[in-house]
Coordinates of C-alpha atoms in Angstrom, one line a residue:
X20 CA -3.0 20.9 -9.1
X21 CA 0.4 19.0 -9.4
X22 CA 3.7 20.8 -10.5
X23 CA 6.4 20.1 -11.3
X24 CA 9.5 20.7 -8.8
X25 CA 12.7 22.8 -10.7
X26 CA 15.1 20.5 -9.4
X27 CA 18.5 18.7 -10.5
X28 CA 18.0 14.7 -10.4
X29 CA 20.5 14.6 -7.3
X30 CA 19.1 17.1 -5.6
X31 CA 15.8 15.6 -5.4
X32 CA 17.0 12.3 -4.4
X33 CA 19.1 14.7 -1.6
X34 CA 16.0 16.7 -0.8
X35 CA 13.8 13.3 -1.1
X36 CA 15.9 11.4 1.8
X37 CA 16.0 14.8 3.9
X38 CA 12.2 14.4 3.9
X39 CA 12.2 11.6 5.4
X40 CA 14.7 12.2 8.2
X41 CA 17.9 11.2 6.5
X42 CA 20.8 10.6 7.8
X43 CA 23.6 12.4 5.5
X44 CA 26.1 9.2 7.2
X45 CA 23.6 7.0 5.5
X46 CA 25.0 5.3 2.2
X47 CA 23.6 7.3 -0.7
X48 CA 20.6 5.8 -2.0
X49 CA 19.5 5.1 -5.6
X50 CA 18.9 8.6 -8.1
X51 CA 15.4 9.3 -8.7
X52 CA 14.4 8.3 -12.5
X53 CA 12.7 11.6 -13.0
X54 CA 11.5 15.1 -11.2
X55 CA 9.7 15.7 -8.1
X56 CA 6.2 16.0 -7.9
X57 CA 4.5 18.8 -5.5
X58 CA 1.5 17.0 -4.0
X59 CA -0.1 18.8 -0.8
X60 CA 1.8 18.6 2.1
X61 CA 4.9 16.8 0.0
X62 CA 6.5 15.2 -2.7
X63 CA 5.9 12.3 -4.6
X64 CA 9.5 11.0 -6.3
X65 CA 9.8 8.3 -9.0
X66 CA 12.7 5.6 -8.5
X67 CA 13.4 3.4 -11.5
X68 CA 11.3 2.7 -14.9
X69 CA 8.7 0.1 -16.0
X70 CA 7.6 -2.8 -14.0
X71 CA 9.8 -2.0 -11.3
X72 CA 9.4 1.6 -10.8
X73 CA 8.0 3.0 -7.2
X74 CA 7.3 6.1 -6.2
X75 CA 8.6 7.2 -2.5
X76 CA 5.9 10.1 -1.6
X77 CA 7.4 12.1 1.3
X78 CA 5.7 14.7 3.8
X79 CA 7.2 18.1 3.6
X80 CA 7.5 19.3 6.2
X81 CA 6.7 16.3 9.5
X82 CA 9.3 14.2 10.8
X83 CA 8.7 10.6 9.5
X84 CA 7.2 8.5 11.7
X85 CA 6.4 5.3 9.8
X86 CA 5.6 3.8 6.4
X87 CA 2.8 2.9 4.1
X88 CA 3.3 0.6 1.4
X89 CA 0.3 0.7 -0.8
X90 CA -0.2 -1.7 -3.6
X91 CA -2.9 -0.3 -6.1
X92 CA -5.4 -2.1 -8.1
X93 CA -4.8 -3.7 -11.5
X94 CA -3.6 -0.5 -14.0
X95 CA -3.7 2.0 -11.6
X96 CA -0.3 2.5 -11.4
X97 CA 0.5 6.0 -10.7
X98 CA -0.2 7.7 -7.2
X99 CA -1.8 10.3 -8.6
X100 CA -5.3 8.5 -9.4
X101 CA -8.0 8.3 -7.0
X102 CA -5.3 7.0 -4.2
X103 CA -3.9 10.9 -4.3
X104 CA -6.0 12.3 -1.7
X105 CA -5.6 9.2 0.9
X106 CA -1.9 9.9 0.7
X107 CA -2.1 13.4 1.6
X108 CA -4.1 12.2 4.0
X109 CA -1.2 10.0 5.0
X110 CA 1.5 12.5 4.4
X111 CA 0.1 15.0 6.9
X112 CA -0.3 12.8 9.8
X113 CA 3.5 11.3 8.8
X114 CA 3.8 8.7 6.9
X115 CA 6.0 8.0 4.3
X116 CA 4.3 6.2 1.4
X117 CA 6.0 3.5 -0.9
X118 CA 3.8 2.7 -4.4
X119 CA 5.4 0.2 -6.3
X120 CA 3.9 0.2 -10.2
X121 CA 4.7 -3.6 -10.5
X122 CA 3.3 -3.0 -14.3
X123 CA 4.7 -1.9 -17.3
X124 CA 1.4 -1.8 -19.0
X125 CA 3.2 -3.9 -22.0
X126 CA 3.1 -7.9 -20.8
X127 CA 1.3 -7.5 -17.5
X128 CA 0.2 -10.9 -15.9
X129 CA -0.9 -11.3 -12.4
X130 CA 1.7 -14.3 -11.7
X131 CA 4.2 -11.9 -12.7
X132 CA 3.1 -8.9 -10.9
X133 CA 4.8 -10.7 -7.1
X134 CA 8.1 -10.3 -9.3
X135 CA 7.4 -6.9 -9.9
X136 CA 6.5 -6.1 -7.0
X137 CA 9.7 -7.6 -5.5
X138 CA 12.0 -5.5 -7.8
X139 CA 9.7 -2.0 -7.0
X140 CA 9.8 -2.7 -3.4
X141 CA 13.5 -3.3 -3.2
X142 CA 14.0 -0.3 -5.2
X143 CA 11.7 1.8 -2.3
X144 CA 13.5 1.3 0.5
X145 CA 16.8 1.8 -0.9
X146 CA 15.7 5.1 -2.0
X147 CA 13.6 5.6 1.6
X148 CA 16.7 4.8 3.2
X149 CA 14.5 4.8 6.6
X150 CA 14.8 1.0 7.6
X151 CA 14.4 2.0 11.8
X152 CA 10.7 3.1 10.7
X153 CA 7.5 0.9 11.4
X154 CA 5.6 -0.6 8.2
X155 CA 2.0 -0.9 7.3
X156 CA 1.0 -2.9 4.1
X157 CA -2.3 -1.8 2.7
X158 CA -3.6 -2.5 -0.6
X159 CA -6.7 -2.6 -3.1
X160 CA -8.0 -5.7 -5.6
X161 CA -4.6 -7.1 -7.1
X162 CA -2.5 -5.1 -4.6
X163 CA -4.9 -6.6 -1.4
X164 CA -3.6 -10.0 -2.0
X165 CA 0.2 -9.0 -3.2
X166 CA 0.0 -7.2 0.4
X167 CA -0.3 -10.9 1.9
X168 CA 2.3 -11.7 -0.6
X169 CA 4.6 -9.2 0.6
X170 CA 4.0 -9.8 4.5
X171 CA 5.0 -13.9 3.8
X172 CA 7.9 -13.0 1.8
X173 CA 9.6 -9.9 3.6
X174 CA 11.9 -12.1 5.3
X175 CA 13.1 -13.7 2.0
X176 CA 13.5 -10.6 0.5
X177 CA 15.5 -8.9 2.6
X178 CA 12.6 -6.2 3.4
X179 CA 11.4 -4.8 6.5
X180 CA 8.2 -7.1 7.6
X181 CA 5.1 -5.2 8.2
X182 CA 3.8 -4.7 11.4
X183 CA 0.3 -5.0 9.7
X184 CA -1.7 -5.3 6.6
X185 CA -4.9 -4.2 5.3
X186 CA -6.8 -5.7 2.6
X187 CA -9.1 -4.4 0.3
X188 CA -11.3 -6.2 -1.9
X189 CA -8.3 -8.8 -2.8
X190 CA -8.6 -10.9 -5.8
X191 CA -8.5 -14.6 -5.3
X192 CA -5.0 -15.7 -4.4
X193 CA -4.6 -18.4 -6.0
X194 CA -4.6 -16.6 -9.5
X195 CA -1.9 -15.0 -8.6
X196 CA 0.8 -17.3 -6.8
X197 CA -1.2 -21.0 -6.0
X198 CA 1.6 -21.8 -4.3
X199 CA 1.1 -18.8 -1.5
X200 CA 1.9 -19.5 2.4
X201 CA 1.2 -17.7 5.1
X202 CA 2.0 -19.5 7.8
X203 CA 4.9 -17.0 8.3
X204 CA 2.6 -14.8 9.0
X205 CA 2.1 -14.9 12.5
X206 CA 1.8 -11.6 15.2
X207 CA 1.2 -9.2 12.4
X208 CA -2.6 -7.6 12.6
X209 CA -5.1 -7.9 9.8
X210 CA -7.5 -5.7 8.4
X211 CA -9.8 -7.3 5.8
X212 CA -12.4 -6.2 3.7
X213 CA -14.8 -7.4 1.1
X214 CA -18.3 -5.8 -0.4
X215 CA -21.3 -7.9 -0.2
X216 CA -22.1 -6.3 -3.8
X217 CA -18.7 -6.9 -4.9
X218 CA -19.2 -8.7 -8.9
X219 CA -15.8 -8.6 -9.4
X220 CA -13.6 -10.7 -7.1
X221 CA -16.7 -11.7 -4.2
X222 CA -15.9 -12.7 -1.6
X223 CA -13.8 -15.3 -2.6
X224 CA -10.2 -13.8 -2.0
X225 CA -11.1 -12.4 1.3
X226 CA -12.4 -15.4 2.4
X227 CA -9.4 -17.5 1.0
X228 CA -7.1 -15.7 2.8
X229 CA -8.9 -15.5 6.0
X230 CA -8.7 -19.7 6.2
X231 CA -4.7 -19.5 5.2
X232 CA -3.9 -17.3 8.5
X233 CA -5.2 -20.1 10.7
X234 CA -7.0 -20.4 13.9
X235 CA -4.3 -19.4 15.7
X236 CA -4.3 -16.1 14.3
X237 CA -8.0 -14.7 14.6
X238 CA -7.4 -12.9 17.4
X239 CA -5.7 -10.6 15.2
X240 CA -7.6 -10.8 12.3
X241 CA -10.6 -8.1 11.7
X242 CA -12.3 -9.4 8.3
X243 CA -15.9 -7.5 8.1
X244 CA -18.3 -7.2 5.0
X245 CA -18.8 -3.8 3.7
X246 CA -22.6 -3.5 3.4
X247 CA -24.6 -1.5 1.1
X248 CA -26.3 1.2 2.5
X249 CA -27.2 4.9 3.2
X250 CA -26.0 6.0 -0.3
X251 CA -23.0 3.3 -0.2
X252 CA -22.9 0.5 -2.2
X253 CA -20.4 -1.5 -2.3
X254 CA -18.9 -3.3 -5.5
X255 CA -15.8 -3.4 -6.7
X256 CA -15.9 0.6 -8.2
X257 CA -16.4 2.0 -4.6
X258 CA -13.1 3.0 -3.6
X259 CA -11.9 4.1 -7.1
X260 CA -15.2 5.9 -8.0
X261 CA -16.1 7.4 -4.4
X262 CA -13.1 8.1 -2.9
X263 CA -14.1 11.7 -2.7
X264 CA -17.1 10.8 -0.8
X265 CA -17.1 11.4 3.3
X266 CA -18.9 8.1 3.7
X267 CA -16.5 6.3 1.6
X268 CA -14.1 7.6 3.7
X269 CA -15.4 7.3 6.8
X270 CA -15.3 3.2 6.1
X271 CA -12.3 3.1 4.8
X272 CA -9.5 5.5 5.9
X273 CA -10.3 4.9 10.3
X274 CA -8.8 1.1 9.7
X275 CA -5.4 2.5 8.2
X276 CA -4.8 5.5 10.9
X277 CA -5.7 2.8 13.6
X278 CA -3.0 0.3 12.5
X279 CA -0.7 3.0 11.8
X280 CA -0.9 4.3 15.0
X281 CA -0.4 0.9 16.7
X282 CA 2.6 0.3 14.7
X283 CA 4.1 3.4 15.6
X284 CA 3.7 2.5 19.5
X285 CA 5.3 -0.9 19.1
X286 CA 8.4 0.0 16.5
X287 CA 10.0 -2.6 15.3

C-alpha cells in the first residue's frame, strides 16, 4: 500500500538526489511539486505540474547504477498503475526511473504529447541530477513510439542519448510527428515488440519504425511478434491487464534487464 512520506518539500528533493548518489557539490536541482511516495524498495517523487510533470522514482536503499525512462501508454499517467510493480522490479536491481506524464488530461493530442514530453524529460534529469549514469528508453503504445522520438531528438534537446530503446506495442508514428527521422539513430540497440492479436495499433507502428532504422542498423535491432499462446494472448490489453501474470512477465520484463545490463557495461 502506498503512503505517504512526512517530509518538508526540500527535504524530499535533498533526500530524493541522495537516493540517487548525489553529489552535495552538484548544483541544486529543481523542488519537487508535491510529497514523496513510499513504493517498495523506494520512492517515487513528483517534479512539476500538468503536461510536463515527471516523476523521478528512486531505489532506497542501492547505489544507482543506471536509468530507465519509461513512457506510458495514452492516460496512464501516473506510475502507480499497472507499471508499479515493473518499477520495483526496476528499483531493486538499481535503476532509477524517470516517468514523464506528457498529459494534462485537459487538451491532450498525440502531436503534442513530443512537446510534452520534451518539457517532462528536461524537468527529470534536472531533478535526477545523475547525468554520468547509462539510459534505457522503454515504452508502451503512445510512449513506444515517443521512445523513438526521444532517442532521435536527445541530441537536440540537450538530454542524455539512450544507450537503448524498447518498444512496446507503438502506435503508428506518423500520427504522432510525420515528420519523424531516425537516421540519428545509429549504434543504439532495439527491442521491438508487437502482438499478432493486437486490434489496436497492429502491426503497423512496429513495422513502420523497423523500415526507418535502415539496413544498416538490423544487426541491432530485435523486433519479434508476441504470439498467442498457453493462456497468453496478445492484444493491445496484455501488458495493462496481465501485468501481474508470471507469463506476462516472463515475455516482457527479460528484454529490459538484458539491455539494462548491457548499458551498464558500456557507460556512456
Amino acid at each position: 500500500m502506498l503512503r505517504t512520506v512526512v517530509v518538508l518539500v526540500a527535504l524530499v528533493g535533498g533526500a530524493s538526489v541522495a537516493g540517487c548518489g548525489g553529489n552535495s557539490d552538484r548544483p541544486a536541482g529543481p523542488a519537487p511539486s508535491g510529497p514523496a511516495i513510499e513504493v517498495s524498495g523506494g520512492t517515487a517523487t513528483p517534479y512539476g505540474v500538468g503536461a510536463g510533470r515527471v516523476w523521478i522514482l528512486a531505489p532506497r536503499k542501492s547505489e544507482v547504477r543506471s536509468v530507465v525512462v519509461y513512457l506510458h501508454g495514452w492516460s496512464a499517467t501516473l506510475p502507480f498503475e499497472w507499471h508499479q510493480a515493473w518499477f520495483e522490479h526496476l528499483l531493486r536491481r538499481g535503476s532509477a526511473v524517470v516517468f514523464p506524464a506528457y498529459q494534462d488530461g485537459i487538451d491532450d493530442a498525440f502531436v503534442v504529447a513530443p512537446y510534452d514530453l520534451h518539457d517532462g524529460l528536461v524537468l527529470g534529469f534536472r531533478a535526477l541530477r545523475r547525468p554520468d549514469l547509462p539510459v534505457v528508453v522503454a515504452g508502451f503504445s503512445v510512449g513506444a513510439t515517443l521512445a523513438f522520438i526521444y532517442a532521435a531528438r536527445a541530441a537536440d534537446w540537450n538530454l542524455p542519448r539512450p544507450r537503448a530503446v524498447y518498444s512496446i506495442f507503438p502506435v503508428d508514428p506518423y500520427e504522432i510527428d510525420p515528420s519523424l527521422d531516425l537516421s540519428s539513430v545509429r549504434g543504439i540497440r532495439v527491442v521491438l515488440r508487437a502482438g499478432d492479436h493486437d486490434d489496436v495499433v497492429g502491426r503497423d507502428g512496429a513495422d513502420a519504425l523497423a523500415a526507418m532504422l535502415g539496413a544498416r542498423e538490423r544487426s541491432r535491432l530485435d523486433y519479434r511478434i508476441v504470439h498467442s499462446r498457453n493462456g497468453l494472448w496478445a492484444d493491445h490489453e496484455l501488458l495493462p491487464s496481465s501485468a501481474w501474470n508470471p507469463a506476462v512477465r516472463s515475455v516482457f520484463w527479460p528484454p529490459l534487464d538484458a539491455i539494462v545490463a548491457a548499458a551498464r557495461r558500456n557507460p556512456p
